[in-house]
XYZ file of N, CA, C and O in Angstrom:
596
model
N -19.300 -50.361 -86.475
C -19.497 -50.268 -85.045
C -20.778 -51.023 -84.708
O -21.814 -50.820 -85.309
N -20.710 -51.895 -83.729
C -21.895 -52.670 -83.396
C -22.837 -51.881 -82.486
O -22.490 -50.836 -81.943
N -24.036 -52.395 -82.312
C -25.087 -51.709 -81.569
C -24.700 -51.499 -80.098
O -24.945 -50.432 -79.544
N -24.074 -52.477 -79.481
C -23.686 -52.365 -78.069
C -22.644 -51.262 -77.899
O -22.741 -50.430 -76.992
N -21.660 -51.226 -78.778
C -20.624 -50.199 -78.716
C -21.224 -48.805 -78.892
O -20.855 -47.864 -78.197
N -22.150 -48.668 -79.850
C -22.806 -47.376 -80.076
C -23.638 -46.964 -78.869
O -23.631 -45.801 -78.467
N -24.337 -47.907 -78.271
C -25.164 -47.619 -77.104
C -24.300 -47.154 -75.942
O -24.651 -46.194 -75.251
N -23.160 -47.799 -75.728
C -22.257 -47.391 -74.652
C -21.685 -46.003 -74.911
O -21.564 -45.187 -74.002
N -21.343 -45.728 -76.161
C -20.786 -44.418 -76.503
C -21.815 -43.315 -76.238
O -21.492 -42.279 -75.673
N -23.068 -43.529 -76.632
C -24.133 -42.554 -76.398
C -24.352 -42.375 -74.905
O -24.499 -41.254 -74.418
N -24.331 -43.474 -74.158
C -24.540 -43.412 -72.707
C -23.416 -42.622 -72.030
O -23.676 -41.802 -71.156
N -22.173 -42.845 -72.443
C -21.040 -42.119 -71.865
C -21.118 -40.628 -72.192
O -20.815 -39.786 -71.343
N -21.513 -40.307 -73.406
C -21.662 -38.895 -73.773
C -22.748 -38.244 -72.923
O -22.595 -37.111 -72.467
N -23.830 -38.959 -72.702
C -24.936 -38.420 -71.903
C -24.490 -38.196 -70.457
O -24.796 -37.162 -69.871
N -23.752 -39.140 -69.895
C -23.258 -38.993 -68.517
C -22.292 -37.817 -68.424
O -22.376 -36.995 -67.504
N -21.386 -37.700 -69.388
C -20.435 -36.597 -69.391
C -21.159 -35.250 -69.511
O -20.838 -34.292 -68.789
N -22.156 -35.193 -70.380
C -22.950 -33.976 -70.537
C -23.641 -33.602 -69.230
O -23.650 -32.437 -68.835
N -24.202 -34.580 -68.556
C -24.895 -34.318 -67.288
C -23.924 -33.825 -66.216
O -24.248 -32.904 -65.459
N -22.745 -34.417 -66.147
C -21.760 -34.010 -65.135
C -21.290 -32.579 -65.381
O -21.272 -31.755 -64.464
N -20.929 -32.279 -66.621
C -20.473 -30.919 -66.936
C -21.612 -29.922 -66.709
O -21.395 -28.839 -66.161
N -22.817 -30.292 -67.106
C -23.965 -29.408 -66.902
C -24.183 -29.138 -65.422
O -24.441 -27.995 -65.025
N -24.074 -30.156 -64.595
C -24.249 -29.980 -63.152
C -23.192 -29.035 -62.582
O -23.502 -28.156 -61.772
N -21.966 -29.189 -63.023
C -20.883 -28.293 -62.570
C -21.219 -26.848 -62.940
O -21.104 -25.943 -62.112
N -21.664 -26.632 -64.174
C -21.992 -25.276 -64.632
C -23.217 -24.721 -63.905
O -23.252 -23.535 -63.553
N -24.219 -25.560 -63.666
C -25.413 -25.119 -62.932
C -25.028 -24.651 -61.535
O -25.423 -23.563 -61.102
N -24.248 -25.478 -60.839
C -23.825 -25.114 -59.482
C -22.992 -23.845 -59.491
O -23.186 -22.954 -58.651
N -22.069 -23.742 -60.419
C -21.205 -22.568 -60.501
C -22.005 -21.295 -60.733
O -21.874 -20.319 -59.992
N -22.858 -21.284 -61.749
C -23.588 -20.068 -62.095
C -24.672 -19.728 -61.078
O -24.884 -18.552 -60.773
N -25.359 -20.732 -60.556
C -26.374 -20.455 -59.531
C -25.718 -19.878 -58.277
O -26.179 -18.876 -57.728
N -24.626 -20.494 -57.849
C -23.906 -20.016 -56.665
C -23.378 -18.597 -56.883
O -23.553 -17.715 -56.041
N -22.757 -18.374 -58.023
C -22.175 -17.059 -58.310
C -23.254 -15.987 -58.385
O -23.095 -14.894 -57.816
N -24.346 -16.271 -59.063
C -25.419 -15.289 -59.199
C -26.086 -14.956 -57.876
O -26.291 -13.780 -57.547
N -26.401 -15.978 -57.107
C -27.051 -15.755 -55.810
C -26.102 -15.015 -54.871
O -26.510 -14.081 -54.168
N -24.832 -15.403 -54.861
C -23.847 -14.733 -54.001
C -23.731 -13.257 -54.363
O -23.664 -12.400 -53.475
N -23.716 -12.951 -55.633
C -23.610 -11.551 -56.061
C -24.826 -10.744 -55.613
O -24.702 -9.569 -55.260
N -26.015 -11.363 -55.616
C -27.195 -10.667 -55.115
C -27.141 -10.491 -53.599
O -27.477 -9.430 -53.081
N -26.730 -11.540 -52.893
C -26.678 -11.466 -51.435
C -25.631 -10.472 -50.949
O -25.813 -9.826 -49.921
N -24.532 -10.374 -51.675
C -23.468 -9.436 -51.328
C -23.467 -8.283 -52.335
O -22.410 -7.804 -52.742
N -24.661 -7.841 -52.685
C -24.853 -6.867 -53.753
C -24.026 -5.613 -53.649
O -23.444 -5.160 -54.622
N -23.964 -5.033 -52.461
C -23.221 -3.780 -52.292
C -21.730 -4.003 -52.552
O -21.081 -3.191 -53.197
N -21.189 -5.115 -52.041
C -19.765 -5.404 -52.252
C -19.477 -5.631 -53.745
O -18.505 -5.110 -54.284
N -20.344 -6.401 -54.408
C -20.162 -6.658 -55.834
C -20.238 -5.349 -56.619
O -19.390 -5.060 -57.464
N -21.238 -4.536 -56.306
C -21.394 -3.239 -56.970
C -20.153 -2.372 -56.761
O -19.642 -1.774 -57.706
N -19.654 -2.304 -55.526
C -18.468 -1.480 -55.233
C -17.234 -1.984 -55.982
O -16.439 -1.181 -56.468
N -17.074 -3.296 -56.060
C -15.941 -3.850 -56.812
C -16.036 -3.498 -58.289
O -15.028 -3.164 -58.917
N -17.236 -3.576 -58.833
C -17.425 -3.215 -60.242
C -17.193 -1.715 -60.427
O -16.529 -1.280 -61.372
N -17.749 -0.913 -59.529
C -17.599 0.542 -59.630
C -16.132 0.964 -59.524
O -15.683 1.886 -60.196
N -15.360 0.262 -58.692
C -13.950 0.592 -58.506
C -13.037 -0.098 -59.513
O -11.828 0.098 -59.490
N -13.612 -0.910 -60.359
C -12.830 -1.631 -61.363
C -12.253 -0.649 -62.377
O -12.940 0.266 -62.829
N -11.001 -0.857 -62.763
C -10.420 0.016 -63.783
C -11.076 -0.170 -65.156
O -10.923 0.671 -66.035
N -11.826 -1.231 -65.322
C -12.479 -1.502 -66.603
C -13.881 -0.895 -66.645
O -14.260 -0.261 -67.610
N -14.661 -1.108 -65.588
C -16.058 -0.688 -65.572
C -16.312 0.593 -64.792
O -17.443 0.981 -64.641
N -15.268 1.199 -64.254
C -15.459 2.345 -63.370
C -16.613 3.249 -63.766
O -16.881 3.477 -64.936
N -17.338 3.711 -62.783
C -18.477 4.593 -63.018
C -19.749 3.992 -62.487
O -19.937 2.779 -62.526
N -20.605 4.850 -61.965
C -21.823 4.382 -61.315
C -22.824 3.761 -62.282
O -23.429 2.740 -61.970
N -23.003 4.355 -63.440
C -24.012 3.858 -64.379
C -23.661 2.461 -64.871
O -24.489 1.545 -64.813
N -22.445 2.284 -65.329
C -22.021 0.969 -65.825
C -22.018 -0.044 -64.686
O -22.458 -1.182 -64.859
N -21.550 0.360 -63.514
C -21.520 -0.547 -62.361
C -22.931 -0.996 -61.997
O -23.155 -2.168 -61.677
N -23.883 -0.092 -62.047
C -25.273 -0.443 -61.727
C -25.810 -1.462 -62.723
O -26.429 -2.455 -62.333
N -25.553 -1.230 -63.998
C -26.039 -2.146 -65.040
C -25.375 -3.515 -64.893
O -26.047 -4.551 -64.877
N -24.049 -3.526 -64.765
C -23.307 -4.792 -64.652
C -23.704 -5.548 -63.382
O -23.853 -6.771 -63.400
N -23.913 -4.811 -62.281
C -24.258 -5.447 -61.001
C -25.630 -6.113 -61.044
O -25.925 -6.976 -60.211
N -26.445 -5.753 -62.019
C -27.750 -6.401 -62.179
C -27.689 -7.466 -63.278
O -28.138 -8.600 -63.092
N -27.105 -7.118 -64.418
C -27.114 -8.002 -65.583
C -26.323 -9.290 -65.339
O -26.791 -10.382 -65.697
N -25.147 -9.178 -64.744
C -24.307 -10.379 -64.553
C -24.975 -11.408 -63.638
O -25.123 -12.573 -64.026
N -25.417 -11.048 -62.417
C -26.051 -12.079 -61.585
C -27.342 -12.642 -62.187
O -27.584 -13.851 -62.100
N -28.143 -11.788 -62.818
C -29.358 -12.281 -63.472
C -28.977 -13.237 -64.597
O -29.557 -14.323 -64.732
N -27.976 -12.862 -65.389
C -27.506 -13.729 -66.467
C -26.998 -15.069 -65.955
O -27.260 -16.114 -66.562
N -26.286 -15.043 -64.843
C -25.777 -16.294 -64.269
C -26.911 -17.198 -63.793
O -26.901 -18.412 -64.048
N -27.892 -16.618 -63.127
C -29.011 -17.419 -62.618
C -29.864 -17.949 -63.770
O -30.236 -19.134 -63.783
N -30.161 -17.106 -64.746
C -30.944 -17.551 -65.904
C -30.196 -18.656 -66.646
O -30.789 -19.669 -67.034
N -28.894 -18.490 -66.810
C -28.081 -19.510 -67.487
C -28.147 -20.834 -66.742
O -28.292 -21.891 -67.365
N -28.061 -20.795 -65.427
C -28.118 -22.048 -64.651
C -29.471 -22.739 -64.836
O -29.530 -23.965 -64.965
N -30.564 -21.961 -64.884
C -31.878 -22.558 -65.118
C -31.991 -23.137 -66.523
O -32.559 -24.218 -66.704
N -31.472 -22.424 -67.511
C -31.532 -22.925 -68.888
C -30.754 -24.234 -69.041
O -31.198 -25.142 -69.744
N -29.603 -24.322 -68.391
C -28.808 -25.551 -68.472
C -29.511 -26.700 -67.749
O -29.420 -27.858 -68.147
N -30.248 -26.374 -66.692
C -30.901 -27.407 -65.880
C -31.965 -28.187 -66.651
O -32.162 -29.378 -66.407
N -32.646 -27.528 -67.584
C -33.673 -28.212 -68.355
C -33.115 -28.682 -69.685
O -32.533 -27.913 -70.435
N -33.329 -29.944 -69.960
C -32.761 -30.543 -71.168
C -33.221 -29.836 -72.441
O -32.456 -29.700 -73.389
N -34.462 -29.369 -72.464
C -35.003 -28.700 -73.647
C -34.267 -27.405 -73.972
O -34.175 -27.011 -75.123
N -33.792 -26.710 -72.929
C -33.137 -25.416 -73.131
C -31.641 -25.481 -72.842
O -30.982 -24.445 -72.799
N -31.135 -26.682 -72.649
C -29.738 -26.830 -72.240
C -28.764 -26.206 -73.237
O -27.840 -25.502 -72.840
N -28.949 -26.449 -74.505
C -28.002 -25.926 -75.493
C -27.990 -24.389 -75.489
O -26.926 -23.780 -75.556
N -29.162 -23.788 -75.343
C -29.228 -22.325 -75.233
C -28.465 -21.874 -73.982
O -27.699 -20.910 -74.014
N -28.683 -22.576 -72.870
C -27.975 -22.259 -71.632
C -26.473 -22.435 -71.755
O -25.699 -21.640 -71.208
N -26.055 -23.446 -72.496
C -24.623 -23.666 -72.688
C -24.000 -22.543 -73.523
O -22.877 -22.120 -73.254
N -24.738 -22.065 -74.505
C -24.233 -20.909 -75.263
C -24.184 -19.669 -74.375
O -23.260 -18.856 -74.475
N -25.166 -19.525 -73.501
C -25.129 -18.431 -72.522
C -23.931 -18.568 -71.601
O -23.237 -17.585 -71.301
N -23.659 -19.793 -71.156
C -22.491 -20.045 -70.304
C -21.205 -19.727 -71.055
O -20.277 -19.153 -70.481
N -21.169 -20.061 -72.337
C -19.994 -19.762 -73.149
C -19.757 -18.247 -73.216
O -18.628 -17.784 -73.031
N -20.815 -17.491 -73.438
C -20.688 -16.034 -73.485
C -20.193 -15.502 -72.140
O -19.256 -14.694 -72.085
N -20.798 -15.967 -71.050
C -20.370 -15.518 -69.715
C -18.916 -15.895 -69.446
O -18.142 -15.078 -68.940
N -18.538 -17.111 -69.806
C -17.157 -17.553 -69.555
C -16.172 -16.740 -70.399
O -15.080 -16.412 -69.929
N -16.547 -16.408 -71.628
C -15.682 -15.564 -72.461
C -15.550 -14.165 -71.859
O -14.460 -13.586 -71.850
N -16.653 -13.628 -71.353
C -16.605 -12.315 -70.691
C -15.715 -12.357 -69.452
O -14.886 -11.467 -69.240
N -15.886 -13.395 -68.628
C -15.073 -13.518 -67.415
C -13.599 -13.709 -67.765
O -12.718 -13.173 -67.098
N -13.339 -14.486 -68.816
C -11.956 -14.699 -69.252
C -11.337 -13.380 -69.697
O -10.223 -13.029 -69.292
N -12.058 -12.642 -70.527
C -11.563 -11.339 -70.993
C -11.342 -10.375 -69.844
O -10.312 -9.676 -69.786
N -12.270 -10.336 -68.909
C -12.157 -9.454 -67.747
C -10.936 -9.839 -66.906
O -10.133 -8.984 -66.532
N -10.774 -11.119 -66.653
C -9.654 -11.592 -65.835
C -8.320 -11.331 -66.514
O -7.371 -10.866 -65.877
N -8.226 -11.615 -67.805
C -6.989 -11.361 -68.555
C -6.655 -9.874 -68.527
O -5.501 -9.487 -68.296
N -7.663 -9.039 -68.746
C -7.439 -7.593 -68.733
C -6.949 -7.127 -67.368
O -5.983 -6.364 -67.276
N -7.604 -7.585 -66.298
C -7.174 -7.193 -64.947
C -5.772 -7.707 -64.642
O -4.950 -6.997 -64.074
N -5.522 -8.926 -65.022
C -4.256 -9.579 -64.675
C -3.072 -8.966 -65.412
O -2.011 -8.756 -64.820
N -3.242 -8.649 -66.682
C -2.103 -8.233 -67.493
C -2.051 -6.740 -67.839
O -1.018 -6.258 -68.279
N -3.155 -6.031 -67.651
C -3.172 -4.653 -68.126
C -3.537 -3.601 -67.079
O -3.647 -2.434 -67.416
N -3.772 -4.011 -65.838
C -4.113 -3.031 -64.799
C -3.267 -3.266 -63.548
O -2.684 -4.335 -63.374
N -3.237 -2.264 -62.703
C -2.498 -2.381 -61.439
C -3.385 -2.858 -60.294
O -2.909 -3.462 -59.352
N -4.681 -2.558 -60.349
C -5.599 -2.968 -59.294
C -6.423 -4.140 -59.770
O -6.828 -4.204 -60.926
N -6.672 -5.070 -58.870
C -7.402 -6.279 -59.223
C -8.486 -6.529 -58.175
O -8.297 -7.314 -57.255
N -9.661 -5.870 -58.318
C -10.736 -6.101 -57.358
C -11.411 -7.441 -57.628
O -11.565 -7.846 -58.771
N -11.786 -8.140 -56.575
C -12.460 -9.427 -56.751
C -13.613 -9.523 -55.768
O -13.441 -9.281 -54.584
N -14.770 -9.885 -56.278
C -15.918 -10.097 -55.411
C -16.288 -11.576 -55.395
O -17.422 -11.934 -55.165
N -15.306 -12.420 -55.664
C -15.551 -13.854 -55.686
C -15.796 -14.344 -54.265
O -15.277 -13.803 -53.305
N -16.565 -15.393 -54.158
C -16.846 -15.965 -52.850
C -16.326 -17.381 -52.747
O -15.861 -17.972 -53.713
N -16.401 -17.923 -51.552
C -16.044 -19.314 -51.319
C -14.600 -19.630 -51.650
O -13.704 -18.808 -51.477
N -14.377 -20.811 -52.150
C -13.036 -21.311 -52.446
C -12.362 -20.467 -53.529
O -11.158 -20.255 -53.495
N -13.134 -19.953 -54.468
C -12.566 -19.191 -55.580
C -11.824 -17.960 -55.077
O -10.816 -17.557 -55.642
N -12.301 -17.366 -53.988
C -11.641 -16.167 -53.454
C -10.262 -16.489 -52.883
O -9.446 -15.586 -52.682
N -9.973 -17.759 -52.652
C -8.666 -18.164 -52.134
C -7.627 -18.344 -53.235
O -6.446 -18.490 -52.954
N -8.075 -18.320 -54.485
C -7.165 -18.528 -55.613
C -6.417 -17.242 -55.948
O -6.955 -16.150 -55.817
N -5.186 -17.403 -56.418
C -4.460 -16.253 -56.969
C -5.118 -15.916 -58.305
O -5.910 -16.698 -58.842
N -4.782 -14.765 -58.883
C -5.381 -14.395 -60.155
C -4.935 -15.313 -61.282
O -5.696 -15.584 -62.206
N -3.725 -15.834 -61.203
C -3.263 -16.794 -62.213
C -4.060 -18.091 -62.094
O -4.468 -18.677 -63.102
N -4.294 -18.547 -60.851
C -5.100 -19.749 -60.632
C -6.548 -19.499 -61.053
O -7.203 -20.382 -61.607
N -7.022 -18.305 -60.776
C -8.369 -17.910 -61.166
C -8.525 -18.023 -62.684
O -9.522 -18.562 -63.178
N -7.532 -17.521 -63.413
C -7.560 -17.591 -64.869
C -7.562 -19.042 -65.342
O -8.327 -19.409 -66.247
N -6.744 -19.881 -64.731
C -6.708 -21.299 -65.113
C -8.059 -21.967 -64.840
O -8.543 -22.759 -65.656
N -8.661 -21.657 -63.702
C -9.975 -22.188 -63.346
C -11.006 -21.802 -64.403
O -11.773 -22.642 -64.883
N -11.008 -20.534 -64.786
C -11.950 -20.048 -65.792
C -11.700 -20.723 -67.136
O -12.642 -21.110 -67.837
N -10.427 -20.881 -67.509
C -10.112 -21.522 -68.790
C -10.558 -22.980 -68.822
O -11.057 -23.461 -69.845
N -10.396 -23.691 -67.707
C -10.867 -25.083 -67.637
C -12.385 -25.124 -67.801
O -12.920 -25.944 -68.561
N -13.088 -24.224 -67.113
C -14.546 -24.171 -67.245
C -14.963 -23.779 -68.663
O -15.952 -24.302 -69.183
N -14.216 -22.894 -69.277
C -14.489 -22.507 -70.654
C -14.347 -23.715 -71.586
O -15.210 -23.968 -72.435
N -13.283 -24.478 -71.409
C -13.079 -25.679 -72.234
C -14.166 -26.723 -71.984
O -14.647 -27.361 -72.927
N -14.562 -26.890 -70.719
C -15.652 -27.832 -70.410
C -16.963 -27.386 -71.059
O -17.732 -28.215 -71.546
N -17.203 -26.079 -71.065
C -18.411 -25.552 -71.696
C -18.395 -25.829 -73.192
O -19.397 -26.281 -73.760
N -17.260 -25.585 -73.836
C -17.137 -25.855 -75.280
C -17.314 -27.346 -75.559
O -18.023 -27.729 -76.501
N -16.703 -28.190 -74.748
C -16.866 -29.638 -74.904
C -18.327 -30.034 -74.763
O -18.852 -30.823 -75.556
N -18.988 -29.467 -73.762
C -20.390 -29.821 -73.531
C -21.273 -29.376 -74.697
O -22.196 -30.090 -75.076
N -20.987 -28.219 -75.274
C -21.741 -27.780 -76.451
C -21.511 -28.757 -77.605
O -22.454 -29.175 -78.275
N -20.264 -29.142 -77.795
C -19.929 -30.043 -78.909
C -20.628 -31.399 -78.783
O -21.125 -31.934 -79.786
N -20.680 -31.944 -77.581
C -21.295 -33.272 -77.439
C -22.796 -33.198 -77.194
O -23.472 -34.220 -77.264
N -23.326 -32.000 -76.954
C -24.776 -31.857 -76.735
C -25.530 -31.575 -78.016
O -26.736 -31.763 -78.064
N -24.836 -31.111 -79.030
C -25.504 -30.789 -80.288
C -26.022 -32.073 -80.915
O -25.332 -33.090 -80.953
N -27.263 -32.022 -81.414
C -27.768 -33.211 -82.111
C -26.971 -33.449 -83.383
O -26.521 -32.500 -84.029
N -26.797 -34.697 -83.702
C -26.047 -35.054 -84.917
C -26.923 -34.772 -86.125
O -28.041 -35.270 -86.238
N -26.410 -33.913 -87.005
C -27.159 -33.559 -88.200
C -26.854 -34.565 -89.307
O -25.719 -34.991 -89.474
N -27.880 -34.916 -90.040
C -27.715 -35.896 -91.119
C -27.780 -35.224 -92.463
O -28.393 -34.272 -92.702
């Protein structure tokens, strides 16, 4: 492989990493801030969830999830901490995927505190959206890791 080809490949990987990172930053920052701004609604949805039902768990989840989303968006934003943030995003996306699958296939009630365009999606579309973001997160981790020699 010649030097020009290698340089273009590295440049394309960097651009792809930046685009996926920006998508994840916007998603997690928006989701976290929205959950804080609509705190009571988010808390009530969690409390009424067939999975998390109960005041104690709802209180913990209503704080931990939005804080985790905002911290993750900040970690991804800085190149030095991006890989840590991407692993955080992976954990959050796996949690959201598990939660959505459980609600969709194993419960009768499906509470949603999603905002914006996401709230217009059906639960099947919601699951597909989450799976695409999960795959993008995994791709971004794979291409962001330094090449070990």
